[in-house]
Tab-separated table of C-alpha atoms in Angstrom:
chain	number	residue	atom	x	y	z
A	47	MET	CA	-59.989	-55.316	-71.959
A	48	ASP	CA	-60.853	-57.765	-69.400
A	49	GLN	CA	-58.219	-59.456	-67.283
A	50	THR	CA	-58.229	-62.723	-69.148
A	51	ALA	CA	-57.597	-60.773	-72.397
A	52	HIS	CA	-54.939	-58.682	-70.769
A	53	ASN	CA	-53.156	-61.880	-69.572
A	54	ILE	CA	-53.391	-63.555	-73.024
A	55	GLN	CA	-51.740	-60.329	-74.439
A	56	GLN	CA	-49.001	-60.596	-71.775
A	57	GLN	CA	-48.453	-64.184	-72.879
A	58	ILE	CA	-48.162	-63.286	-76.312
A	59	GLU	CA	-45.533	-60.677	-75.712
A	60	LEU	CA	-43.540	-63.062	-73.477
A	61	TYR	CA	-43.744	-66.293	-75.587
A	62	GLY	CA	-45.083	-65.375	-78.870
A	63	GLU	CA	-48.311	-67.034	-78.397
A	64	PRO	CA	-50.687	-67.779	-75.422
A	65	LEU	CA	-49.595	-70.722	-73.419
A	66	GLY	CA	-52.899	-72.345	-74.075
A	67	GLU	CA	-52.023	-72.642	-77.654
A	68	THR	CA	-48.529	-74.085	-76.840
A	69	VAL	CA	-50.034	-76.688	-74.679
A	70	ARG	CA	-52.711	-77.710	-77.098
A	71	ARG	CA	-50.326	-77.951	-79.937
A	72	VAL	CA	-48.122	-80.343	-77.891
A	73	LEU	CA	-50.772	-82.834	-76.576
A	74	ALA	CA	-52.047	-84.611	-79.685
A	75	PRO	CA	-48.492	-85.097	-81.409
A	76	LEU	CA	-46.985	-86.382	-77.997
A	77	GLY	CA	-50.059	-88.483	-77.268
A	78	LEU	CA	-50.547	-86.705	-73.897
A	79	THR	CA	-53.578	-85.383	-71.936
A	80	GLN	CA	-53.066	-81.918	-70.333
A	81	GLY	CA	-52.691	-83.656	-67.001
A	82	GLY	CA	-49.990	-85.847	-68.522
A	83	LEU	CA	-48.125	-82.919	-69.894
A	84	ALA	CA	-48.215	-81.221	-66.382
A	85	GLN	CA	-46.507	-84.396	-65.080
A	86	VAL	CA	-43.833	-84.329	-67.660
A	87	ILE	CA	-42.876	-80.826	-67.233
A	88	GLY	CA	-43.120	-80.750	-63.353
A	89	LEU	CA	-46.244	-78.606	-62.799
A	90	SER	CA	-49.440	-79.446	-60.923
A	91	ALA	CA	-52.386	-80.023	-63.233
A	92	PRO	CA	-54.463	-77.197	-61.668
A	93	MET	CA	-51.711	-74.762	-62.103
A	94	LEU	CA	-51.191	-75.681	-65.848
A	95	SER	CA	-54.933	-75.360	-66.278
A	96	GLN	CA	-54.721	-71.788	-64.860
A	97	LEU	CA	-52.004	-70.884	-67.313
A	98	VAL	CA	-53.921	-72.496	-70.284
A	99	SER	CA	-57.032	-70.478	-69.461
A	100	ALA	CA	-54.801	-67.290	-68.822
A	101	GLN	CA	-55.929	-67.063	-65.131
A	102	ARG	CA	-52.166	-66.827	-64.811
A	103	VAL	CA	-49.519	-65.336	-66.990
A	104	LYS	CA	-46.357	-67.151	-66.670
A	105	ILE	CA	-44.384	-69.817	-65.112
A	106	GLY	CA	-41.420	-68.509	-62.780
A	107	ASN	CA	-39.694	-71.881	-62.587
A	108	PRO	CA	-37.000	-71.807	-65.439
A	109	ALA	CA	-36.660	-75.640	-65.178
A	110	VAL	CA	-40.485	-76.217	-65.825
A	111	MET	CA	-40.280	-73.637	-68.688
A	112	SER	CA	-37.301	-75.510	-70.119
A	113	ARG	CA	-39.257	-78.753	-70.150
A	114	LEU	CA	-42.188	-77.076	-71.838
A	115	ARG	CA	-39.931	-75.752	-74.440
A	116	ALA	CA	-38.374	-79.227	-74.971
A	117	ALA	CA	-41.904	-80.724	-75.292
A	118	SER	CA	-42.956	-78.080	-77.789
A	119	GLU	CA	-39.946	-78.510	-79.942
A	120	LEU	CA	-40.487	-82.388	-79.810
A	121	ALA	CA	-43.965	-81.844	-80.887
A	122	ASP	CA	-42.774	-79.806	-83.850
A	123	LEU	CA	-40.439	-82.499	-84.873
A	124	VAL	CA	-43.356	-85.043	-84.622
A	125	ILE	CA	-45.537	-82.763	-86.689
A	126	THR	CA	-42.885	-82.420	-89.532
A	127	HIS	CA	-42.198	-86.282	-89.397
A	128	GLU	CA	-38.612	-85.642	-88.293
A	129	ILE	CA	-38.796	-88.130	-85.656
A	130	GLN	CA	-40.131	-91.729	-85.754
A	131	GLU	CA	-43.412	-92.379	-83.894
A	132	PHE	CA	-41.747	-95.272	-81.800
A	133	ASP	CA	-39.108	-92.716	-80.634
A	134	ILE	CA	-41.633	-90.465	-79.050
A	135	PRO	CA	-42.083	-92.203	-75.768
A	136	ASP	CA	-38.404	-92.186	-75.034
A	137	ALA	CA	-38.046	-88.568	-75.988
A	138	VAL	CA	-40.871	-87.730	-73.662
A	139	ASP	CA	-39.331	-89.839	-70.926
A	140	ARG	CA	-36.053	-87.965	-71.340
A	141	ILE	CA	-37.725	-84.588	-70.816
A	142	ARG	CA	-39.681	-85.953	-67.740
A	143	ALA	CA	-36.271	-87.317	-66.388
A	144	THR	CA	-35.109	-83.950	-65.979
A	145	ASN	CA	-37.954	-83.162	-63.457
A	146	GLY	CA	-37.290	-81.670	-59.991
A	147	ALA	CA	-39.794	-81.242	-57.266
A	148	LEU	CA	-43.362	-80.849	-58.523
A	149	THR	CA	-44.419	-77.126	-58.604
A	150	THR	CA	-47.584	-76.686	-56.786
A	151	SER	CA	-47.460	-72.939	-55.569
A	152	GLY	CA	-45.317	-69.885	-55.877
A	153	PRO	CA	-43.579	-69.993	-59.120
A	154	THR	CA	-46.311	-68.676	-61.345
A	155	THR	CA	-47.383	-65.090	-61.247
A	156	GLN	CA	-50.581	-63.407	-61.955
A	157	SER	CA	-48.756	-60.834	-64.346
A	158	PRO	CA	-45.251	-60.068	-65.314
A	159	ALA	CA	-43.108	-57.866	-63.031
A	160	GLN	CA	-43.846	-54.263	-63.314
A	161	GLY	CA	-41.081	-52.052	-64.828
A	162	GLY	CA	-38.019	-53.199	-66.720
A	163	THR	CA	-37.722	-55.624	-69.715
A	164	PRO	CA	-39.445	-58.937	-69.159
A	165	PRO	CA	-37.133	-61.939	-69.318
A	166	TYR	CA	-36.802	-63.857	-72.444
A	167	ALA	CA	-34.988	-66.792	-73.744
A	168	THR	CA	-31.492	-67.195	-75.092
A	169	PRO	CA	-32.107	-68.772	-78.604
A	170	PRO	CA	-30.414	-72.091	-79.461
A	171	GLY	CA	-26.722	-71.559	-80.763
A	172	LEU	CA	-26.835	-68.063	-79.726
A	173	GLY	CA	-25.250	-68.136	-76.020
A	174	ALA	CA	-27.656	-70.839	-74.779
A	175	GLN	CA	-26.310	-73.274	-72.457
A	176	PRO	CA	-25.311	-76.758	-73.672
A	177	PRO	CA	-28.085	-79.446	-74.208
A	178	GLY	CA	-29.053	-80.991	-70.881
A	179	VAL	CA	-28.527	-77.882	-68.755
A	180	ALA	CA	-31.847	-76.301	-67.983
A	181	GLY	CA	-32.335	-72.607	-67.783
A	182	ALA	CA	-30.071	-70.393	-69.917
A	183	HIS	CA	-29.783	-66.910	-68.394
A	184	VAL	CA	-29.640	-63.486	-69.870
A	185	ALA	CA	-26.511	-61.309	-69.525
A	186	SER	CA	-28.324	-59.176	-66.922
A	187	GLY	CA	-28.686	-62.012	-64.744
A	188	THR	CA	-32.504	-62.585	-65.163
A	189	GLN	CA	-33.656	-65.930	-65.859
A	190	SER	CA	-35.113	-66.399	-69.294
A	191	ALA	CA	-38.724	-66.890	-69.979
A	192	TRP	CA	-38.033	-69.638	-72.487
A	193	PRO	CA	-34.828	-71.203	-71.305
A	194	ALA	CA	-33.038	-73.461	-73.702
A	195	ALA	CA	-34.537	-76.823	-74.165
A	196	ALA	CA	-33.034	-79.388	-71.512
A	197	VAL	CA	-33.666	-82.295	-73.859
A	198	MET	CA	-33.820	-82.533	-77.506
A	199	PRO	CA	-33.987	-85.783	-79.480
A	200	PRO	CA	-31.657	-86.179	-82.528
A	201	ASN	CA	-32.481	-84.035	-85.436
A	202	ASP	CA	-30.660	-84.963	-88.651
A	203	GLY	CA	-33.114	-83.149	-91.014
A	204	ALA	CA	-33.912	-79.609	-91.775
A	205	VAL	CA	-34.848	-77.364	-88.651
A	206	PRO	CA	-38.499	-76.725	-88.429
A	207	ALA	CA	-39.644	-73.066	-89.457
A	208	ARG	CA	-41.347	-72.720	-86.032
A	209	THR	CA	-37.924	-73.487	-84.224
A	210	ILE	CA	-35.974	-71.031	-86.294
A	211	VAL	CA	-38.689	-68.309	-85.833
A	212	ARG	CA	-38.712	-68.743	-81.980
A	213	ALA	CA	-34.876	-68.479	-81.878
A	214	ILE	CA	-35.377	-65.008	-83.757
A	215	GLN	CA	-38.242	-64.165	-81.401
A	216	ASP	CA	-36.147	-65.012	-78.404
A	217	LEU	CA	-33.215	-62.989	-79.427
A	218	LEU	CA	-35.136	-59.766	-80.261
A	219	ARG	CA	-37.189	-60.166	-76.967
A	220	GLU	CA	-33.988	-60.659	-75.073
A	221	VAL	CA	-32.383	-57.374	-76.107
A	222	ALA	CA	-35.349	-55.079	-76.169
A	223	SER	CA	-38.714	-54.754	-74.657
A	224	THR	CA	-42.101	-54.713	-76.635
A	225	ASP	CA	-42.297	-50.953	-76.427
A	226	GLU	CA	-38.678	-50.701	-77.638
A	227	LEU	CA	-39.187	-52.886	-80.584
A	228	GLN	CA	-42.360	-50.855	-81.549
A	229	ARG	CA	-40.510	-47.593	-81.341
A	230	ALA	CA	-37.585	-48.879	-83.332
A	231	ALA	CA	-39.980	-50.144	-85.954
A	232	ALA	CA	-41.768	-46.754	-86.155
A	233	ALA	CA	-38.486	-44.899	-86.470
A	234	ILE	CA	-37.264	-46.968	-89.360
A	235	ALA	CA	-40.451	-47.426	-91.068
A	236	PRO	CA	-40.243	-44.272	-93.443
A	237	GLU	CA	-37.008	-45.507	-95.042
A	238	SER	CA	-37.008	-49.346	-94.464
A	239	PRO	CA	-40.777	-50.502	-94.139
A	240	ALA	CA	-39.733	-54.191	-94.831
A	241	LEU	CA	-37.292	-54.048	-92.058
A	242	ALA	CA	-39.802	-52.393	-89.721
A	243	GLU	CA	-42.377	-55.125	-90.574
A	244	LEU	CA	-39.782	-57.821	-89.634
A	245	LEU	CA	-39.192	-56.128	-86.241
A	246	LEU	CA	-42.912	-56.060	-85.628
A	247	ALA	CA	-43.436	-59.577	-86.956
A	248	TYR	CA	-40.862	-61.374	-84.958
A	249	GLY	CA	-40.449	-58.925	-82.046
A	250	THR	CA	-43.940	-58.223	-80.988
A	251	GLY	CA	-46.362	-60.464	-82.943
A	252	ARG	CA	-47.664	-63.981	-82.550
A	253	THR	CA	-45.491	-66.914	-83.376
A	254	ALA	CA	-48.017	-68.057	-85.969
A	255	ASP	CA	-47.845	-64.807	-87.773
A	256	ALA	CA	-43.966	-64.830	-87.772
A	257	VAL	CA	-43.901	-68.415	-89.108
A	258	ALA	CA	-46.143	-67.205	-92.003
A	259	HIS	CA	-43.804	-64.258	-92.553
A	260	TYR	CA	-40.744	-66.529	-92.430
A	261	GLU	CA	-42.372	-69.051	-94.879
A	262	GLN	CA	-43.431	-66.214	-97.322
A	263	HIS	CA	-39.907	-65.008	-97.455
A	264	HIS	CA	-38.159	-68.418	-97.534
A	265	GLY	CA	-40.421	-70.400	-99.832
């Protein structure tokens, strides 16, 4: 496995999908270029490009991650027509308004820290900080890789399947590492294959596969 493929796998373990897929999914619904998204989340365009191409693995700045999460969730609402098109610019501006200093060096890392469980997000409604507070933290004191979204537009309809799936992914990945989840799935597979499948789908797989699993079992 070459370094790029390794970095992509690390991103999948951290976020459920490569950051390139996250970024590409956000751009069209929000009407942004990649450089424009970089400005919204408070990251330099070259650094975001390195993350998208998997030259780097993750962003170490929790505020930037919070804004990217907010942008991703906003895009999901646009895709499912749960927010009016004319409300999109204001929602994007609210995300941008939480910006701190532009990140140009330092916060990203080439690969996750060696040893220990990687940081993951506190899912919405499960111990996350209130809306408007960037960066929920894990009980151990480690900042989460997907902090709770800093800004979310009103959502009076059903919660998108992707949002629910990410909450489940975040919860599992907060309490156990990928290896632990795989061992747990292997241990229970003989007696509870469906539960083992669930652990692997939400705990170690890609977000797209987990969404497919969720939709299959929820109609």
